[in-house]
PDB file of C-alpha atoms in Angstrom:
ATOM      1  CA  ALA A   1     -92.216  -3.217-143.099  1.00 62.00           C
ATOM      2  CA  GLN A   2     -93.317  -4.564-139.780  1.00 64.00           C
ATOM      3  CA  LYS A   3     -90.774  -5.749-137.275  1.00 92.00           C
ATOM      4  CA  ILE A   4     -90.895  -7.400-133.879  1.00 96.00           C
ATOM      5  CA  THR A   5     -87.936  -7.249-131.454  1.00 96.00           C
ATOM      6  CA  GLN A   6     -87.419  -9.396-128.409  1.00 97.00           C
ATOM      7  CA  THR A   7     -84.123  -8.481-126.771  1.00 95.00           C
ATOM      8  CA  GLN A   8     -84.010 -11.156-124.068  1.00 95.00           C
ATOM      9  CA  PRO A   9     -82.794 -14.487-125.520  1.00 94.00           C
ATOM     10  CA  GLY A  10     -83.159 -16.186-122.130  1.00 95.00           C
ATOM     11  CA  MET A  11     -84.384 -15.474-118.654  1.00 95.00           C
ATOM     12  CA  PHE A  12     -84.222 -17.311-115.348  1.00 96.00           C
ATOM     13  CA  VAL A  13     -86.848 -16.595-112.693  1.00 96.00           C
ATOM     14  CA  GLN A  14     -87.543 -18.007-109.292  1.00 97.00           C
ATOM     15  CA  GLU A  15     -90.832 -19.851-108.944  1.00 97.00           C
ATOM     16  CA  LYS A  16     -93.732 -17.657-107.715  1.00 97.00           C
ATOM     17  CA  GLU A  17     -92.036 -14.463-108.792  1.00 97.00           C
ATOM     18  CA  ALA A  18     -93.459 -12.247-111.488  1.00 97.00           C
ATOM     19  CA  VAL A  19     -91.591 -11.925-114.802  1.00 97.00           C
ATOM     20  CA  THR A  20     -91.746  -9.404-117.615  1.00 98.00           C
ATOM     21  CA  LEU A  21     -90.839 -10.386-121.134  1.00 98.00           C
ATOM     22  CA  ASP A  22     -89.951  -7.500-123.400  1.00 98.00           C
ATOM     23  CA  CYS A  23     -91.296  -6.871-126.867  1.00 98.00           C
ATOM     24  CA  THR A  24     -91.071  -3.827-129.104  1.00 98.00           C
ATOM     25  CA  TYR A  25     -92.545  -3.468-132.521  1.00 97.00           C
ATOM     26  CA  ASP A  26     -92.365  -1.230-135.498  1.00 95.00           C
ATOM     27  CA  THR A  27     -95.162  -0.552-137.940  1.00 92.00           C
ATOM     28  CA  SER A  28     -96.540   2.328-139.934  1.00 90.00           C
ATOM     29  CA  ASP A  29    -100.075   0.970-139.697  1.00 90.00           C
ATOM     30  CA  GLN A  30    -102.582   2.485-137.256  1.00 91.00           C
ATOM     31  CA  SER A  31    -104.529  -0.754-137.057  1.00 91.00           C
ATOM     32  CA  TYR A  32    -102.670  -3.773-135.820  1.00 93.00           C
ATOM     33  CA  GLY A  33    -102.812  -6.560-133.301  1.00 93.00           C
ATOM     34  CA  LEU A  34    -100.206  -7.925-130.938  1.00 95.00           C
ATOM     35  CA  PHE A  35    -100.009 -11.490-129.722  1.00 95.00           C
ATOM     36  CA  TRP A  36     -98.038 -13.530-127.293  1.00 97.00           C
ATOM     37  CA  TYR A  37     -97.553 -17.264-127.727  1.00 96.00           C
ATOM     38  CA  LYS A  38     -95.956 -19.893-125.571  1.00 97.00           C
ATOM     39  CA  GLN A  39     -94.082 -22.817-127.159  1.00 96.00           C
ATOM     40  CA  PRO A  40     -93.141 -25.661-124.828  1.00 95.00           C
ATOM     41  CA  SER A  41     -90.629 -28.302-125.843  1.00 93.00           C
ATOM     42  CA  SER A  42     -93.401 -30.249-127.567  1.00 91.00           C
ATOM     43  CA  GLY A  43     -93.479 -27.584-130.254  1.00 92.00           C
ATOM     44  CA  GLU A  44     -97.110 -26.611-130.101  1.00 92.00           C
ATOM     45  CA  MET A  45     -97.913 -22.926-130.196  1.00 93.00           C
ATOM     46  CA  ILE A  46    -100.166 -21.897-127.349  1.00 93.00           C
ATOM     47  CA  PHE A  47    -102.007 -18.605-127.633  1.00 91.00           C
ATOM     48  CA  LEU A  48    -101.700 -16.540-124.472  1.00 95.00           C
ATOM     49  CA  ILE A  49    -103.007 -13.025-124.989  1.00 94.00           C
ATOM     50  CA  TYR A  50    -103.980 -10.429-127.582  1.00 93.00           C
ATOM     51  CA  GLN A  51    -103.979  -6.627-127.686  1.00 95.00           C
ATOM     52  CA  GLY A  52    -105.517  -4.567-130.420  1.00 93.00           C
ATOM     53  CA  SER A  53    -103.975  -1.237-131.271  1.00 94.00           C
ATOM     54  CA  TYR A  54    -107.184   0.602-130.480  1.00 93.00           C
ATOM     55  CA  ASP A  55    -107.791  -1.158-127.194  1.00 91.00           C
ATOM     56  CA  GLU A  56    -107.473   1.419-124.454  1.00 89.00           C
ATOM     57  CA  GLN A  57    -106.992  -1.032-121.639  1.00 94.00           C
ATOM     58  CA  ASN A  58    -104.205  -3.525-121.226  1.00 96.00           C
ATOM     59  CA  ALA A  59    -105.266  -7.036-122.028  1.00 95.00           C
ATOM     60  CA  THR A  60    -105.370  -9.601-119.214  1.00 96.00           C
ATOM     61  CA  GLU A  61    -105.870 -13.378-119.281  1.00 95.00           C
ATOM     62  CA  GLY A  62    -105.507 -15.018-115.938  1.00 96.00           C
ATOM     63  CA  ARG A  63    -101.879 -14.767-114.836  1.00 97.00           C
ATOM     64  CA  TYR A  64    -100.957 -13.086-118.090  1.00 98.00           C
ATOM     65  CA  SER A  65    -101.172  -9.405-118.746  1.00 97.00           C
ATOM     66  CA  LEU A  66     -99.920  -7.302-121.621  1.00 97.00           C
ATOM     67  CA  ASN A  67     -98.316  -3.990-120.774  1.00 97.00           C
ATOM     68  CA  PHE A  68     -99.222  -2.037-123.880  1.00 97.00           C
ATOM     69  CA  GLN A  69     -97.400   1.294-124.331  1.00 96.00           C
ATOM     70  CA  LYS A  70     -98.432   2.516-127.737  1.00 95.00           C
ATOM     71  CA  ALA A  71     -96.298   5.623-127.877  1.00 94.00           C
ATOM     72  CA  ARG A  72     -93.219   3.569-127.090  1.00 96.00           C
ATOM     73  CA  LYS A  73     -94.361   0.757-129.342  1.00 96.00           C
ATOM     74  CA  SER A  74     -93.888  -1.829-126.670  1.00 97.00           C
ATOM     75  CA  ALA A  75     -96.042  -4.788-125.683  1.00 98.00           C
ATOM     76  CA  ASN A  76     -94.439  -6.528-122.777  1.00 98.00           C
ATOM     77  CA  LEU A  77     -95.861  -9.728-121.359  1.00 98.00           C
ATOM     78  CA  VAL A  78     -96.152  -9.934-117.598  1.00 98.00           C
ATOM     79  CA  ILE A  79     -96.577 -13.315-115.978  1.00 98.00           C
ATOM     80  CA  SER A  80     -97.564 -13.144-112.332  1.00 96.00           C
ATOM     81  CA  ALA A  81     -96.736 -15.804-109.782  1.00 95.00           C
ATOM     82  CA  SER A  82     -94.637 -17.915-112.176  1.00 96.00           C
ATOM     83  CA  GLN A  83     -94.944 -21.703-112.094  1.00 97.00           C
ATOM     84  CA  LEU A  84     -92.586 -24.442-113.151  1.00 97.00           C
ATOM     85  CA  GLY A  85     -94.865 -25.165-116.071  1.00 96.00           C
ATOM     86  CA  ASP A  86     -94.224 -21.692-117.421  1.00 97.00           C
ATOM     87  CA  SER A  87     -90.757 -22.786-118.589  1.00 97.00           C
ATOM     88  CA  ALA A  88     -90.931 -22.504-122.385  1.00 97.00           C
ATOM     89  CA  MET A  89     -90.160 -20.289-125.316  1.00 97.00           C
ATOM     90  CA  TYR A  90     -92.293 -17.169-125.588  1.00 98.00           C
ATOM     91  CA  PHE A  91     -92.903 -15.365-128.799  1.00 97.00           C
ATOM     92  CA  CYS A  92     -94.297 -11.913-129.363  1.00 98.00           C
ATOM     93  CA  ALA A  93     -96.044 -11.446-132.727  1.00 96.00           C
ATOM     94  CA  MET A  94     -97.851  -8.753-134.686  1.00 95.00           C
ATOM     95  CA  ARG A  95    -100.491  -8.616-137.360  1.00 91.00           C
ATOM     96  CA  GLU A  96    -100.958  -5.460-139.381  1.00 86.00           C
ATOM     97  CA  GLY A  97    -104.630  -4.715-139.901  1.00 81.00           C
ATOM     98  CA  TYR A  98    -107.568  -6.518-138.399  1.00 77.00           C
ATOM     99  CA  SER A  99    -108.253  -8.950-141.181  1.00 79.00           C
ATOM    100  CA  SER A 100    -107.959 -12.686-140.566  1.00 75.00           C
ATOM    101  CA  ALA A 101    -106.148 -12.799-143.886  1.00 79.00           C
ATOM    102  CA  SER A 102    -103.329 -10.559-142.671  1.00 86.00           C
ATOM    103  CA  LYS A 103    -100.122 -12.371-141.857  1.00 87.00           C
ATOM    104  CA  ILE A 104     -98.582 -12.599-138.435  1.00 90.00           C
ATOM    105  CA  ILE A 105     -94.901 -11.985-137.979  1.00 92.00           C
ATOM    106  CA  PHE A 106     -92.979 -13.283-134.977  1.00 95.00           C
ATOM    107  CA  GLY A 107     -90.130 -11.980-132.837  1.00 96.00           C
ATOM    108  CA  SER A 108     -87.058 -14.071-132.134  1.00 96.00           C
ATOM    109  CA  GLY A 109     -88.400 -15.358-128.850  1.00 97.00           C
ATOM    110  CA  THR A 110     -87.379 -15.526-125.191  1.00 97.00           C
ATOM    111  CA  ARG A 111     -86.588 -18.730-123.438  1.00 97.00           C
ATOM    112  CA  LEU A 112     -87.989 -18.581-119.912  1.00 98.00           C
ATOM    113  CA  SER A 113     -86.731 -20.937-117.301  1.00 97.00           C
ATOM    114  CA  ILE A 114     -88.418 -21.126-113.903  1.00 97.00           C
ATOM    115  CA  ARG A 115     -86.263 -22.223-110.960  1.00 96.00           C
ATOM    116  CA  PRO A 116     -87.909 -24.242-108.155  1.00 94.00           C
TER     117      PRO A 116
ATOM    118  CA  GLY B   1    -111.592 -23.558-128.837  1.00 66.00           C
ATOM    119  CA  ALA B   2    -110.954 -24.012-132.529  1.00 76.00           C
ATOM    120  CA  VAL B   3    -108.722 -26.908-133.550  1.00 90.00           C
ATOM    121  CA  VAL B   4    -106.174 -27.133-136.352  1.00 94.00           C
ATOM    122  CA  SER B   5    -104.647 -30.460-137.135  1.00 96.00           C
ATOM    123  CA  GLN B   6    -101.586 -31.389-139.122  1.00 97.00           C
ATOM    124  CA  HIS B   7    -100.638 -34.660-140.694  1.00 97.00           C
ATOM    125  CA  PRO B   8     -98.189 -36.269-140.445  1.00 97.00           C
ATOM    126  CA  SER B   9     -96.735 -35.155-137.166  1.00 96.00           C
ATOM    127  CA  ARG B  10     -93.357 -36.541-138.099  1.00 97.00           C
ATOM    128  CA  VAL B  11     -91.886 -37.695-141.358  1.00 97.00           C
ATOM    129  CA  ILE B  12     -88.501 -38.981-142.437  1.00 97.00           C
ATOM    130  CA  CYS B  13     -87.709 -39.179-146.135  1.00 96.00           C
ATOM    131  CA  LYS B  14     -84.828 -39.693-148.488  1.00 96.00           C
ATOM    132  CA  SER B  15     -83.195 -36.822-150.259  1.00 97.00           C
ATOM    133  CA  GLY B  16     -84.868 -36.108-153.622  1.00 96.00           C
ATOM    134  CA  THR B  17     -88.301 -37.303-152.655  1.00 97.00           C
ATOM    135  CA  SER B  18     -91.411 -35.146-152.158  1.00 97.00           C
ATOM    136  CA  VAL B  19     -93.345 -34.836-148.951  1.00 97.00           C
ATOM    137  CA  LYS B  20     -96.892 -33.582-148.502  1.00 97.00           C
ATOM    138  CA  ILE B  21     -98.067 -32.038-145.235  1.00 98.00           C
ATOM    139  CA  GLU B  22    -101.792 -31.457-144.581  1.00 97.00           C
ATOM    140  CA  CYS B  23    -103.268 -28.693-142.451  1.00 96.00           C
ATOM    141  CA  ARG B  24    -106.920 -28.945-141.510  1.00 96.00           C
ATOM    142  CA  SER B  25    -109.244 -26.655-139.574  1.00 93.00           C
ATOM    143  CA  LEU B  26    -111.488 -29.154-137.823  1.00 93.00           C
ATOM    144  CA  ASP B  27    -114.346 -27.019-136.569  1.00 89.00           C
ATOM    145  CA  PHE B  28    -114.181 -23.823-138.516  1.00 88.00           C
ATOM    146  CA  GLN B  29    -113.702 -22.561-142.039  1.00 89.00           C
ATOM    147  CA  ALA B  30    -110.545 -20.714-142.969  1.00 88.00           C
ATOM    148  CA  THR B  31    -110.262 -18.745-146.171  1.00 86.00           C
ATOM    149  CA  THR B  32    -106.660 -18.086-145.322  1.00 89.00           C
ATOM    150  CA  MET B  33    -104.076 -20.308-143.769  1.00 93.00           C
ATOM    151  CA  PHE B  34    -100.410 -19.652-143.125  1.00 95.00           C
ATOM    152  CA  TRP B  35     -97.355 -21.848-143.355  1.00 97.00           C
ATOM    153  CA  TYR B  36     -94.337 -21.320-141.111  1.00 97.00           C
ATOM    154  CA  ARG B  37     -90.963 -23.016-140.838  1.00 97.00           C
ATOM    155  CA  GLN B  38     -88.990 -23.183-137.651  1.00 96.00           C
ATOM    156  CA  PHE B  39     -85.384 -24.255-137.397  1.00 94.00           C
ATOM    157  CA  PRO B  40     -84.006 -25.462-134.050  1.00 91.00           C
ATOM    158  CA  LYS B  41     -83.707 -22.720-131.477  1.00 89.00           C
ATOM    159  CA  GLN B  42     -85.102 -20.153-133.894  1.00 92.00           C
ATOM    160  CA  SER B  43     -88.354 -18.306-134.387  1.00 94.00           C
ATOM    161  CA  LEU B  44     -91.197 -19.083-136.723  1.00 95.00           C
ATOM    162  CA  MET B  45     -90.551 -17.729-140.200  1.00 95.00           C
ATOM    163  CA  LEU B  46     -93.549 -17.178-142.390  1.00 95.00           C
ATOM    164  CA  MET B  47     -93.175 -19.014-145.696  1.00 96.00           C
ATOM    165  CA  ALA B  48     -96.429 -18.305-147.457  1.00 95.00           C
ATOM    166  CA  THR B  49    -100.062 -17.308-147.136  1.00 93.00           C
ATOM    167  CA  SER B  50    -102.428 -19.904-148.461  1.00 90.00           C
ATOM    168  CA  ASN B  51    -105.637 -18.610-149.979  1.00 86.00           C
ATOM    169  CA  GLU B  52    -108.624 -20.845-150.684  1.00 86.00           C
ATOM    170  CA  GLY B  53    -109.292 -21.074-154.384  1.00 84.00           C
ATOM    171  CA  SER B  54    -106.353 -18.995-155.470  1.00 86.00           C
ATOM    172  CA  LYS B  55    -102.582 -18.974-155.606  1.00 89.00           C
ATOM    173  CA  ALA B  56    -100.522 -18.751-152.470  1.00 92.00           C
ATOM    174  CA  THR B  57     -98.543 -15.675-151.643  1.00 93.00           C
ATOM    175  CA  TYR B  58     -94.957 -16.491-150.859  1.00 95.00           C
ATOM    176  CA  GLU B  59     -92.574 -14.530-148.703  1.00 94.00           C
ATOM    177  CA  GLN B  60     -89.394 -13.186-150.142  1.00 94.00           C
ATOM    178  CA  GLY B  61     -86.753 -15.843-150.494  1.00 94.00           C
ATOM    179  CA  VAL B  62     -89.156 -18.806-150.423  1.00 95.00           C
ATOM    180  CA  GLU B  63     -89.086 -20.884-153.636  1.00 94.00           C
ATOM    181  CA  LYS B  64     -92.662 -21.343-154.778  1.00 93.00           C
ATOM    182  CA  ASP B  65     -91.676 -24.223-157.106  1.00 95.00           C
ATOM    183  CA  LYS B  66     -90.106 -26.071-154.222  1.00 96.00           C
ATOM    184  CA  PHE B  67     -92.791 -25.485-151.627  1.00 97.00           C
ATOM    185  CA  LEU B  68     -96.093 -26.097-153.404  1.00 96.00           C
ATOM    186  CA  ILE B  69     -99.177 -24.924-151.572  1.00 94.00           C
ATOM    187  CA  ASN B  70    -102.718 -25.982-152.429  1.00 91.00           C
ATOM    188  CA  HIS B  71    -105.712 -24.643-150.533  1.00 90.00           C
ATOM    189  CA  ALA B  72    -108.424 -26.730-152.102  1.00 84.00           C
ATOM    190  CA  SER B  73    -111.162 -26.170-149.571  1.00 90.00           C
ATOM    191  CA  LEU B  74    -112.111 -23.943-146.701  1.00 90.00           C
ATOM    192  CA  THR B  75    -110.760 -26.489-144.254  1.00 93.00           C
ATOM    193  CA  LEU B  76    -107.701 -27.926-145.928  1.00 94.00           C
ATOM    194  CA  SER B  77    -104.347 -26.562-147.076  1.00 95.00           C
ATOM    195  CA  THR B  78    -101.426 -28.716-148.164  1.00 96.00           C
ATOM    196  CA  LEU B  79     -97.713 -27.987-148.320  1.00 97.00           C
ATOM    197  CA  THR B  80     -95.618 -30.155-150.587  1.00 97.00           C
ATOM    198  CA  VAL B  81     -91.887 -30.018-150.248  1.00 97.00           C
ATOM    199  CA  THR B  82     -90.614 -31.136-153.628  1.00 97.00           C
ATOM    200  CA  SER B  83     -87.238 -32.823-154.145  1.00 96.00           C
ATOM    201  CA  ALA B  84     -86.459 -32.473-150.487  1.00 96.00           C
ATOM    202  CA  HIS B  85     -82.882 -32.056-149.352  1.00 96.00           C
ATOM    203  CA  PRO B  86     -81.298 -32.248-145.875  1.00 96.00           C
ATOM    204  CA  GLU B  87     -81.374 -28.473-145.537  1.00 95.00           C
ATOM    205  CA  ASP B  88     -85.205 -28.650-145.761  1.00 96.00           C
ATOM    206  CA  SER B  89     -85.269 -30.578-142.496  1.00 97.00           C
ATOM    207  CA  SER B  90     -87.265 -28.375-140.168  1.00 96.00           C
ATOM    208  CA  PHE B  91     -90.427 -28.009-138.120  1.00 97.00           C
ATOM    209  CA  TYR B  92     -93.320 -26.893-140.313  1.00 98.00           C
ATOM    210  CA  ILE B  93     -96.363 -25.279-138.660  1.00 97.00           C
ATOM    211  CA  CYS B  94     -99.598 -24.064-140.137  1.00 96.00           C
ATOM    212  CA  SER B  95    -102.073 -21.630-138.681  1.00 94.00           C
ATOM    213  CA  ALA B  96    -105.527 -20.333-139.480  1.00 90.00           C
ATOM    214  CA  SER B  97    -108.120 -17.836-138.379  1.00 80.00           C
ATOM    215  CA  PRO B  98    -111.863 -18.396-138.727  1.00 80.00           C
ATOM    216  CA  SER B  99    -113.189 -16.710-141.873  1.00 76.00           C
ATOM    217  CA  GLY B 100    -115.093 -13.578-141.155  1.00 70.00           C
ATOM    218  CA  GLY B 101    -114.726 -14.148-137.468  1.00 62.00           C
ATOM    219  CA  ARG B 102    -112.650 -12.802-134.651  1.00 63.00           C
ATOM    220  CA  THR B 103    -109.187 -11.631-135.617  1.00 66.00           C
ATOM    221  CA  ASP B 104    -107.842 -11.575-132.105  1.00 70.00           C
ATOM    222  CA  THR B 105    -106.977 -15.244-132.354  1.00 75.00           C
ATOM    223  CA  GLN B 106    -104.881 -17.366-134.619  1.00 82.00           C
ATOM    224  CA  TYR B 107    -104.944 -21.130-134.197  1.00 89.00           C
ATOM    225  CA  PHE B 108    -101.883 -23.195-134.833  1.00 93.00           C
ATOM    226  CA  GLY B 109    -101.510 -26.796-135.834  1.00 95.00           C
ATOM    227  CA  PRO B 110     -99.278 -29.055-133.719  1.00 95.00           C
ATOM    228  CA  GLY B 111     -96.528 -28.941-136.368  1.00 96.00           C
ATOM    229  CA  THR B 112     -94.789 -31.478-138.601  1.00 97.00           C
ATOM    230  CA  ARG B 113     -91.212 -32.410-138.057  1.00 97.00           C
ATOM    231  CA  LEU B 114     -89.525 -33.166-141.351  1.00 97.00           C
ATOM    232  CA  THR B 115     -86.211 -34.987-141.465  1.00 97.00           C
ATOM    233  CA  VAL B 116     -84.546 -35.446-144.856  1.00 97.00           C
ATOM    234  CA  LEU B 117     -81.771 -38.026-144.954  1.00 96.00           C
TER     235      LEU B 117
END
């Protein structure tokens, strides 16, 4: 069974600093996808970044990058130059297989707070 | 980007009544949609996978007779909470991926906050 682990319930970071949010996963599948979502207090789920298991390069999207270490089964999110608006819950998630019909399972989340 | 809507955004009902929540993909077709439940300060828990034209697949521990799912078209899935009780109060979120399209994205609805009195 697939499993996603986020070991940091909460983090405080000074504005403009970089921050790494940890995520490890467990799966027996060779084909899978990893996602990061941001959930502000409004509740909406905002897609940030995606990494496929066969992607050789780490995914990047603006200030977000995914540090994918396949052998260690980790998919940490790195946010560079943090901003006050980055304060939110962050969820790591995984989909086994590449089908749009495959379910996505979420980790427990990390609450990130940015200090001015 | 693709848009998923949910209606209503917020609902308050009396214990014992049924509540229907709609999830629509506005600009794409979705053969499969997913329903999640999120309790305060917790993660999203997958309840069921909604399949167009066929029965939903429920996760272990989710009562299929209590949480009725109907995926009547490629753009609409509904979740009906039957005989709702206060412990069903939660944030319900649906998601969908475009059929036959990219699988590196999953679009979420804005969620429905259900309060059962």
